[in-house]
Amino acid sequence: MTFSKNESLCKQELQSWQLTHLQETLERVYYLVPFYKKKFDDAGVLLKDIKSLKDLSKLPFTKKQDLRDNYPFGMFSVDMDQIVRIHSSSGTTGKPTVVGYTEHDMSIWAEVMGRAFTMGGVTCQDIMQNSHGYGLFTGGLGFHSAAERMKIAVIPSSTGFTSRQLLLLKDFGATVLTATPSFALHMAEVAKNEGYDIQKDFKLKVGFFGAEPTSDGMKKEIASIWGIDYHEVYGLSEIIGPGVACNCKHSNLLHIHEDHFYPEIIDPKTGEVLPEGERGELVITTLTKQGLPIIRYRTGDITSLTRIPCKCGRTLGRIESIVGRSDDMLLINGVNVFPSQIEHVLSKQDGVTLNYQIIADKKGYLDKLEIDIELNPEMMSDDIGDLDRLKKTIQHALLNHLYINVDVKLVAPKSLTRSEGKAIRVIDKRQK
Ligand SMILES: [Zn+2]
């Protein structure tokens, strides 16, 4: 079952929809957003040059910095009387990026989230505990508004206050949980410490997680601890918020709602569009948004795109779970390393947890990589010889998978700094 008919259009219907809406969007931004008029003029591209979807690659990219340079509302294509919601990034590393939604945009957002909920089998009979942060961050309210429109009972518990979250989860009997993956694991850890029987005390059957790159191992761990179906929701505020893509029950790949968000995969260094199936940076053009239409936005997220048909019958293309950020990517002695690759290796090892920290540093002229990993509590009583063997096994597995030597340190359970929101996995001590 699908939520909207656009999820299963045939290729010709989809492409014709995309081209029509692309041309409308280009016209909108050219005449209504001075930034785009200048950008297209400087690139020497005329609107009439865009005759096919492939022609989109003639247009320049939009970057996060462009949103900052036009802070706060310079990229909006409507007057403020049309805007019904404003979100913004935290702006910890410069001016925040600000996004605005019209009523029409809010409907699109609810529609794509409705598709995600339907992929997870959620109906108006369900109760959803929304443990995403509320506020300027799009996670909390993005899930909330869409759930309300689908008449799903939503508990706006937001993130943090873990003991209270668990109390609500048990007493209100939520069947659906939405959170960041690291918070879902944190909740499980606290639940165990507080003496809950996770499988018996809670009624959860499905969870929607996102906002952090997550390995298959971590997804499986969350699904098995909570006894739920794991669905990943991908999104970013510059495009709409959560709901840009989500996986159905038949696939680990995420259906991207390409009737609204047109995807391209590019080589992050050269900007060239890569062939289907190759891994690179995801670039998205919004096709239907009014408040903040965006052309060829560089998401910074590394993934690949396939249009191999999915068993569920949806014809929307699918992207891999985000492998890493093009700006999170660590370059270690010339080798690209993503935290998710390390997590993938750790998820297959007994004796250690997925609480780890990656520390990149210099030794002389060379880069060196250290990974501190928390042991499972039961490993602590074992003798030094066992720990040494475990350390060597992990080092060997990392070398095989990443092609680099990694210095592994096994540390006591709960000794690494925890964060209740997004996990900070990487510390780069090298001179930038
Ligand atoms: Zn599918």
PDB file of N, CA, C and O and ligand atoms in Angstrom, residues 119 247-251 253 255 310-314 318, ligand 1:
ATOM      1  N   MET A 119       5.017   3.361   4.890  1.00  0.00           N
ATOM      2  CA  MET A 119       6.029   2.322   4.663  1.00  0.00           C
ATOM      3  C   MET A 119       6.242   1.501   5.937  1.00  0.00           C
ATOM      4  O   MET A 119       6.547   0.317   5.881  1.00  0.00           O
ATOM      5  N   ASN A 247      13.106   4.106   3.967  1.00  0.00           N
ATOM      6  CA  ASN A 247      13.093   2.742   3.425  1.00  0.00           C
ATOM      7  C   ASN A 247      11.747   2.055   3.668  1.00  0.00           C
ATOM      8  O   ASN A 247      11.104   2.268   4.698  1.00  0.00           O
ATOM      9  N   CYS A 248      11.334   1.242   2.674  1.00  0.00           N
ATOM     10  CA  CYS A 248      10.110   0.449   2.814  1.00  0.00           C
ATOM     11  C   CYS A 248      10.469  -0.852   3.536  1.00  0.00           C
ATOM     12  O   CYS A 248      11.613  -1.057   3.910  1.00  0.00           O
ATOM     13  N   LYS A 249       9.490  -1.749   3.689  1.00  0.00           N
ATOM     14  CA  LYS A 249       9.742  -3.004   4.409  1.00  0.00           C
ATOM     15  C   LYS A 249      10.616  -3.974   3.621  1.00  0.00           C
ATOM     16  O   LYS A 249      11.132  -4.933   4.162  1.00  0.00           O
ATOM     17  N   HIS A 250      10.745  -3.750   2.305  1.00  0.00           N
ATOM     18  CA  HIS A 250      11.430  -4.715   1.448  1.00  0.00           C
ATOM     19  C   HIS A 250      12.891  -4.406   1.211  1.00  0.00           C
ATOM     20  O   HIS A 250      13.573  -5.163   0.534  1.00  0.00           O
ATOM     21  N   SER A 251      13.372  -3.282   1.699  1.00  0.00           N
ATOM     22  CA  SER A 251      14.699  -2.847   1.278  1.00  0.00           C
ATOM     23  C   SER A 251      15.378  -2.019   2.358  1.00  0.00           C
ATOM     24  O   SER A 251      14.715  -1.296   3.105  1.00  0.00           O
ATOM     25  N   LEU A 253      17.547   0.125   1.307  1.00  0.00           N
ATOM     26  CA  LEU A 253      17.764   1.383   0.591  1.00  0.00           C
ATOM     27  C   LEU A 253      16.549   2.281   0.805  1.00  0.00           C
ATOM     28  O   LEU A 253      15.449   1.797   1.027  1.00  0.00           O
ATOM     29  N   HIS A 255      13.737   4.922  -0.362  1.00  0.00           N
ATOM     30  CA  HIS A 255      13.029   5.536  -1.487  1.00  0.00           C
ATOM     31  C   HIS A 255      13.124   7.048  -1.347  1.00  0.00           C
ATOM     32  O   HIS A 255      12.721   7.605  -0.319  1.00  0.00           O
ATOM     33  N   CYS A 310      11.924  -1.932  -6.966  1.00  0.00           N
ATOM     34  CA  CYS A 310      11.825  -2.466  -5.599  1.00  0.00           C
ATOM     35  C   CYS A 310      10.612  -3.397  -5.545  1.00  0.00           C
ATOM     36  O   CYS A 310       9.613  -3.156  -6.225  1.00  0.00           O
ATOM     37  N   LYS A 311      10.711  -4.416  -4.700  1.00  0.00           N
ATOM     38  CA  LYS A 311       9.623  -5.407  -4.565  1.00  0.00           C
ATOM     39  C   LYS A 311       8.306  -4.785  -4.131  1.00  0.00           C
ATOM     40  O   LYS A 311       7.245  -5.337  -4.375  1.00  0.00           O
ATOM     41  N   CYS A 312       8.365  -3.633  -3.466  1.00  0.00           N
ATOM     42  CA  CYS A 312       7.138  -3.038  -2.924  1.00  0.00           C
ATOM     43  C   CYS A 312       6.271  -2.426  -4.015  1.00  0.00           C
ATOM     44  O   CYS A 312       5.110  -2.088  -3.761  1.00  0.00           O
ATOM     45  N   GLY A 313       6.827  -2.243  -5.224  1.00  0.00           N
ATOM     46  CA  GLY A 313       6.044  -1.668  -6.319  1.00  0.00           C
ATOM     47  C   GLY A 313       6.215  -0.159  -6.471  1.00  0.00           C
ATOM     48  O   GLY A 313       5.759   0.422  -7.449  1.00  0.00           O
ATOM     49  N   ARG A 314       6.863   0.483  -5.498  1.00  0.00           N
ATOM     50  CA  ARG A 314       7.131   1.916  -5.665  1.00  0.00           C
ATOM     51  C   ARG A 314       8.193   2.061  -6.754  1.00  0.00           C
ATOM     52  O   ARG A 314       9.143   1.276  -6.810  1.00  0.00           O
ATOM     53  N   ARG A 318      16.028   4.756  -5.238  1.00  0.00           N
ATOM     54  CA  ARG A 318      16.426   4.506  -3.846  1.00  0.00           C
ATOM     55  C   ARG A 318      17.881   4.918  -3.625  1.00  0.00           C
ATOM     56  O   ARG A 318      18.728   4.683  -4.485  1.00  0.00           O
TER      57      ARG A 318
HETATM   58 ZN    ZN B   1      10.316  -0.383  -1.776  1.00  0.00          ZN
END
